[in-house]
Amino acid sequence: LQYMSGFGNEHVSEDPRCPGALPEGQNNPQVCPYGLYAEQLSGSAFTCPRPTNKRSWLYRILPSVCHKPFEPLKEGHLTHNWDEVEPDPNQLRWKPFEIPKAPQNKLDFVSGLHTLCGAGEPRGRNGIAIHIFVCNTSMLNRCLYNSDGDFLIVPQQGKLLITTEFGKMLVEPNEICVIQQGMRFNVEVFGETRGYILEVYGAHFELPDLGPIGANGLANPRDFLVPVAWYEDCQVPGGYTVISKYQGKLFAAQQDFSPFNVVAWHGNYTPYKYHLEKFMVINSVAFDHADPSIFTVLTAKSTRLGVALADFVIFPPRWGVANNTFRPPYYHRNCMSEFMGLIKGHYEAKEEGFQPGGASLHSMMTPHGPDAECFEKASKAKLEPERVAEGTMAFMFESSLSLAITKWGLQTSECLDKNYYKCWEPLKSHFN
């Protein structure tokens, strides 16, 4: 697979099987090269300021409009009903979400989507949802697009071969990808597969401002990869299913050809992927902690300056050198909601109980911090330079919204760890 690099760049790409497929000098000629149809995909209002204007032009064999009417699809466990169960302010932790075995229960990416928590709603274009996906089979003759917002996909087990209208991406654990609003995609898997999704309504992900850090650091724009054009001119007599996630529900429409028939495209509204090992870590080199915002990879801004609708934050391997400092994360109450997942390894503040493929949620103003064992160990440790989180990758979806848990998250999944609170019970007073 080949990629182009650069975050938010203006890219041009055409399948090498059709040289000259991109029109020259204009977007919408009377007759496109090779008899293709021109179709614009807009990711922002036409009148947005130029720095925030997102759109791409697609040159395809048949336009997207050629399909039968959409009908409701009863599949998966997606919701934006945040009143299914009573609010729960407790510290919550989930054991690894179970992946069904293929012979008993075949699930592809769509049928394996489960909403865990969220807030807001897509019709008002303000909110987020956090989903878990568990699947064991590839999507066959069907694709998905999200009318509600952007998907930030974090695979934890198993790699994803994602075909989009813009081309193909292979996304493995320790990588992420973003499929932006309206982009059609298909997911092929190679066995039991699991991961996390952060969905945002009403905003797109962008790189955080660096401020006093300067021009370089954190996630560098050149490390984001965009697929190159690839098309299939494929008739599907049995019917190809196009699935739309619209106002929180799924709908399906039939057509008799593959939607991945884009021969060439240009623009700055694309899917993209990023390898988390390329993150340039910033950290304290004297004493105390810098705030965890220094680990932000991507942010979706709210309308309030400096307040994120959602941040994607990682805790990668790094050096710990701070003097006279309790080095693990400190005890904390936060005006933001903190959802954490673990891709691999052992999270430093809770080496037991918090497992890869599981998750935790520390809701708005709910106290949290290191377990008793971590506190005692770190309080007595000899403070020498040390590698922190070696072989580990934890991440956080942080939001300014107060997140509600779904019935699936609290009950149906049967993964909620009801003993989570006990990890703090051994904490004792050292007051003297």
Tab-separated table of C-alpha atoms in Angstrom, residues 129-365:
chain	number	residue	atom	x	y	z
A	129	ALA	CA	-20.111	8.979	21.511
A	130	ILE	CA	-17.637	6.273	22.493
A	131	HIS	CA	-18.102	2.886	20.878
A	132	ILE	CA	-16.463	-0.516	21.222
A	133	PHE	CA	-16.126	-2.736	18.158
A	134	VAL	CA	-15.679	-6.499	18.326
A	135	CYS	CA	-15.713	-8.497	15.103
A	136	ASN	CA	-14.481	-11.738	13.591
A	137	THR	CA	-15.373	-11.488	9.904
A	138	SER	CA	-14.924	-9.005	7.087
A	139	MET	CA	-17.619	-6.777	5.610
A	140	LEU	CA	-18.780	-8.461	2.401
A	141	ASN	CA	-20.404	-6.401	-0.344
A	142	ARG	CA	-21.323	-3.629	2.049
A	143	CYS	CA	-19.914	-0.355	3.287
A	144	LEU	CA	-20.672	2.203	5.988
A	145	TYR	CA	-20.692	5.972	6.068
A	146	ASN	CA	-21.380	8.210	9.036
A	147	SER	CA	-23.740	11.123	8.403
A	148	ASP	CA	-23.476	12.185	12.057
A	149	GLY	CA	-19.771	12.879	12.501
A	150	ASP	CA	-16.188	11.661	12.407
A	151	PHE	CA	-14.917	8.254	13.570
A	152	LEU	CA	-11.505	8.100	15.259
A	153	ILE	CA	-10.739	4.359	15.237
A	154	VAL	CA	-8.239	2.797	17.678
A	155	PRO	CA	-7.622	-0.906	16.904
A	156	GLN	CA	-6.486	-2.886	19.950
A	157	GLN	CA	-6.393	-6.465	18.655
A	158	GLY	CA	-6.146	-7.421	15.007
A	159	LYS	CA	-5.379	-5.261	12.004
A	160	LEU	CA	-7.933	-3.533	9.803
A	161	LEU	CA	-7.706	-3.292	6.025
A	162	ILE	CA	-9.936	-0.298	5.343
A	163	THR	CA	-11.085	0.438	1.814
A	164	THR	CA	-12.365	3.980	1.316
A	165	GLU	CA	-13.486	6.025	-1.639
A	166	PHE	CA	-10.013	7.618	-1.524
A	167	GLY	CA	-8.042	4.349	-1.454
A	168	LYS	CA	-6.907	1.663	0.976
A	169	MET	CA	-5.311	1.886	4.436
A	170	LEU	CA	-3.900	-0.879	6.619
A	171	VAL	CA	-4.364	0.092	10.270
A	172	GLU	CA	-2.706	-2.068	12.944
A	173	PRO	CA	-2.715	-1.882	16.754
A	174	ASN	CA	-0.657	1.141	17.884
A	175	GLU	CA	-1.963	3.019	14.874
A	176	ILE	CA	-5.137	5.083	14.596
A	177	CYS	CA	-7.209	6.246	11.665
A	178	VAL	CA	-9.866	8.895	11.173
A	179	ILE	CA	-12.768	8.378	8.788
A	180	GLN	CA	-14.414	11.764	8.452
A	181	GLN	CA	-18.121	12.497	8.108
A	182	GLY	CA	-19.727	11.132	4.963
A	183	MET	CA	-16.835	8.967	3.734
A	184	ARG	CA	-17.808	5.466	2.672
A	185	PHE	CA	-15.592	2.655	3.922
A	186	ASN	CA	-15.380	-1.115	4.234
A	187	VAL	CA	-13.418	-3.022	6.903
A	188	GLU	CA	-11.653	-6.315	6.257
A	189	VAL	CA	-10.325	-8.245	9.269
A	190	PHE	CA	-8.047	-11.259	9.660
A	191	GLY	CA	-9.433	-12.983	12.747
A	192	GLU	CA	-10.751	-11.874	16.106
A	193	THR	CA	-10.579	-8.087	16.185
A	194	ARG	CA	-11.353	-5.456	18.823
A	195	GLY	CA	-10.950	-1.736	19.332
A	196	TYR	CA	-12.339	1.621	20.390
A	197	ILE	CA	-14.022	4.461	18.500
A	198	LEU	CA	-14.375	8.120	19.430
A	199	GLU	CA	-17.166	9.756	17.435
A	200	VAL	CA	-17.578	13.530	17.390
A	201	TYR	CA	-20.619	15.438	16.125
A	202	GLY	CA	-20.230	18.940	14.750
A	203	ALA	CA	-16.431	19.266	14.702
A	204	HIS	CA	-13.470	17.743	12.915
A	205	PHE	CA	-10.249	16.581	14.518
A	206	GLU	CA	-7.250	18.859	14.177
A	207	LEU	CA	-3.752	19.143	15.549
A	208	PRO	CA	-3.609	20.990	18.873
A	209	ASP	CA	-2.009	24.415	19.058
A	210	LEU	CA	1.571	24.241	20.357
A	211	GLY	CA	1.820	27.642	22.050
A	212	PRO	CA	5.067	28.009	24.040
A	213	ILE	CA	6.226	24.558	22.861
A	214	GLY	CA	7.063	26.234	19.561
A	215	ALA	CA	6.856	25.083	15.966
A	216	ASN	CA	7.704	21.394	16.478
A	217	GLY	CA	6.607	18.588	18.744
A	218	LEU	CA	3.769	16.250	19.708
A	219	ALA	CA	2.255	14.726	16.536
A	220	ASN	CA	4.080	16.120	13.519
A	221	PRO	CA	1.910	16.869	10.451
A	222	ARG	CA	4.138	14.958	8.042
A	223	ASP	CA	3.567	11.671	9.919
A	224	PHE	CA	-0.132	11.542	9.011
A	225	LEU	CA	-0.733	9.332	5.983
A	226	VAL	CA	-3.476	9.591	3.356
A	227	PRO	CA	-4.339	6.751	0.930
A	228	VAL	CA	-3.779	7.018	-2.810
A	229	ALA	CA	-6.542	6.598	-5.378
A	230	TRP	CA	-7.668	3.049	-6.092
A	231	TYR	CA	-10.829	1.966	-7.862
A	232	GLU	CA	-12.780	-1.149	-8.715
A	233	ASP	CA	-15.221	-1.240	-11.636
A	234	CYS	CA	-17.268	-3.982	-10.083
A	235	GLN	CA	-20.867	-5.014	-10.690
A	236	VAL	CA	-22.586	-6.790	-7.801
A	237	PRO	CA	-25.645	-8.595	-9.198
A	238	GLY	CA	-26.671	-9.818	-5.745
A	239	GLY	CA	-26.709	-6.270	-4.476
A	240	TYR	CA	-24.216	-4.051	-2.687
A	241	THR	CA	-25.423	-2.621	0.639
A	242	VAL	CA	-24.606	0.981	1.530
A	243	ILE	CA	-25.185	1.595	5.250
A	244	SER	CA	-25.738	5.095	6.577
A	245	LYS	CA	-25.442	6.039	10.235
A	246	TYR	CA	-27.979	8.863	10.366
A	247	GLN	CA	-29.261	10.577	13.528
A	248	GLY	CA	-27.818	7.746	15.599
A	249	LYS	CA	-29.545	4.920	13.705
A	250	LEU	CA	-28.524	2.664	10.832
A	251	PHE	CA	-30.171	2.626	7.411
A	252	ALA	CA	-29.369	0.440	4.394
A	253	ALA	CA	-29.727	1.057	0.663
A	254	GLN	CA	-29.083	-1.359	-2.187
A	255	GLN	CA	-27.152	-0.736	-5.390
A	256	ASP	CA	-25.680	-3.048	-8.010
A	257	PHE	CA	-22.091	-1.734	-8.100
A	258	SER	CA	-19.174	-1.114	-5.761
A	259	PRO	CA	-19.037	2.386	-4.231
A	260	PHE	CA	-15.231	2.256	-4.416
A	261	ASN	CA	-15.242	3.383	-8.030
A	262	VAL	CA	-13.307	6.645	-7.592
A	263	VAL	CA	-10.617	6.743	-10.273
A	264	ALA	CA	-9.084	10.067	-9.174
A	265	TRP	CA	-9.588	12.723	-6.540
A	266	HIS	CA	-8.164	15.950	-5.194
A	267	GLY	CA	-8.801	18.019	-2.071
A	268	ASN	CA	-8.078	18.357	1.635
A	269	TYR	CA	-11.000	16.343	3.052
A	270	THR	CA	-9.663	12.808	3.326
A	271	PRO	CA	-9.357	9.791	5.603
A	272	TYR	CA	-5.965	9.445	7.273
A	273	LYS	CA	-3.932	7.295	9.641
A	274	TYR	CA	-1.132	7.860	12.156
A	275	HIS	CA	1.344	5.616	13.999
A	276	LEU	CA	1.450	6.418	17.719
A	277	GLU	CA	5.173	5.588	17.986
A	278	LYS	CA	5.893	8.710	15.940
A	279	PHE	CA	4.578	10.994	18.698
A	280	MET	CA	7.252	13.373	20.020
A	281	VAL	CA	6.811	13.273	23.796
A	282	ILE	CA	7.156	16.461	25.869
A	283	ASN	CA	7.723	16.020	29.607
A	284	SER	CA	9.010	17.582	32.833
A	285	VAL	CA	12.801	17.550	33.277
A	286	ALA	CA	12.987	19.246	36.693
A	287	PHE	CA	10.154	18.579	39.169
A	288	ASP	CA	6.382	18.061	39.341
A	289	HIS	CA	4.097	17.122	36.443
A	290	ALA	CA	3.153	18.980	33.328
A	291	ASP	CA	-0.578	18.620	32.684
A	292	PRO	CA	-1.503	15.562	30.583
A	293	SER	CA	-2.613	17.883	27.781
A	294	ILE	CA	1.030	17.686	26.629
A	295	PHE	CA	0.162	14.203	25.332
A	296	THR	CA	-2.658	15.370	23.015
A	297	VAL	CA	-2.471	13.852	19.537
A	298	LEU	CA	-5.685	15.280	18.065
A	299	THR	CA	-8.374	17.640	19.323
A	300	ALA	CA	-11.927	18.447	18.285
A	301	LYS	CA	-12.546	21.977	19.493
A	302	SER	CA	-15.738	23.249	21.051
A	303	THR	CA	-17.097	26.764	20.576
A	304	ARG	CA	-15.425	27.822	23.848
A	305	LEU	CA	-11.832	28.931	23.449
A	306	GLY	CA	-9.400	26.389	24.899
A	307	VAL	CA	-12.122	23.851	25.752
A	308	ALA	CA	-12.235	20.633	23.725
A	309	LEU	CA	-15.341	18.835	22.657
A	310	ALA	CA	-12.974	15.857	22.705
A	311	ASP	CA	-9.223	15.273	22.903
A	312	PHE	CA	-7.367	12.116	21.916
A	313	VAL	CA	-4.448	11.728	24.333
A	314	ILE	CA	-1.817	8.967	24.588
A	315	PHE	CA	0.637	7.901	27.287
A	316	PRO	CA	3.583	6.499	25.317
A	317	PRO	CA	6.942	5.111	26.513
A	318	ARG	CA	9.135	7.944	27.795
A	319	TRP	CA	11.773	8.904	30.348
A	320	GLY	CA	10.837	9.913	33.890
A	321	VAL	CA	13.481	12.159	35.483
A	322	ALA	CA	11.592	14.594	37.747
A	323	ASN	CA	13.268	15.189	41.118
A	324	ASN	CA	11.467	15.209	44.479
A	325	THR	CA	8.277	14.212	42.647
A	326	PHE	CA	5.622	11.546	42.971
A	327	ARG	CA	6.029	10.419	39.396
A	328	PRO	CA	2.852	8.448	38.585
A	329	PRO	CA	-0.330	10.383	37.791
A	330	TYR	CA	-1.497	12.384	40.783
A	331	TYR	CA	-4.886	12.163	42.506
A	332	HIS	CA	-7.326	14.270	40.616
A	333	ARG	CA	-10.852	15.618	40.265
A	334	ASN	CA	-11.539	17.031	36.839
A	335	CYS	CA	-14.168	19.235	35.178
A	336	MET	CA	-13.686	17.013	32.107
A	337	SER	CA	-14.742	13.386	31.540
A	338	GLU	CA	-11.853	10.917	31.179
A	339	PHE	CA	-12.325	7.643	29.282
A	340	MET	CA	-9.219	5.468	29.120
A	341	GLY	CA	-8.345	2.406	27.091
A	342	LEU	CA	-5.266	0.215	26.908
A	343	ILE	CA	-3.849	-1.029	23.612
A	344	LYS	CA	-1.000	-3.074	25.090
A	345	GLY	CA	1.122	-3.499	28.219
A	346	HIS	CA	0.422	-2.366	31.795
A	347	TYR	CA	-0.723	1.130	32.708
A	348	GLU	CA	1.670	2.626	35.267
A	349	ALA	CA	-0.936	3.791	37.790
A	350	LYS	CA	-2.882	0.505	37.828
A	351	GLU	CA	-0.731	-2.414	36.775
A	352	GLU	CA	-3.371	-4.920	37.850
A	353	GLY	CA	-7.002	-4.889	36.787
A	354	PHE	CA	-6.742	-2.408	33.914
A	355	GLN	CA	-6.184	-4.727	30.952
A	356	PRO	CA	-5.663	-4.384	27.197
A	357	GLY	CA	-9.047	-4.354	25.509
A	358	GLY	CA	-10.734	-3.032	28.655
A	359	ALA	CA	-11.541	0.544	29.642
A	360	SER	CA	-12.257	2.947	32.472
A	361	LEU	CA	-14.379	6.066	32.864
A	362	HIS	CA	-13.772	8.726	35.476
A	363	SER	CA	-16.706	11.056	35.164
A	364	MET	CA	-16.850	14.768	35.724
A	365	MET	CA	-15.539	15.651	39.230
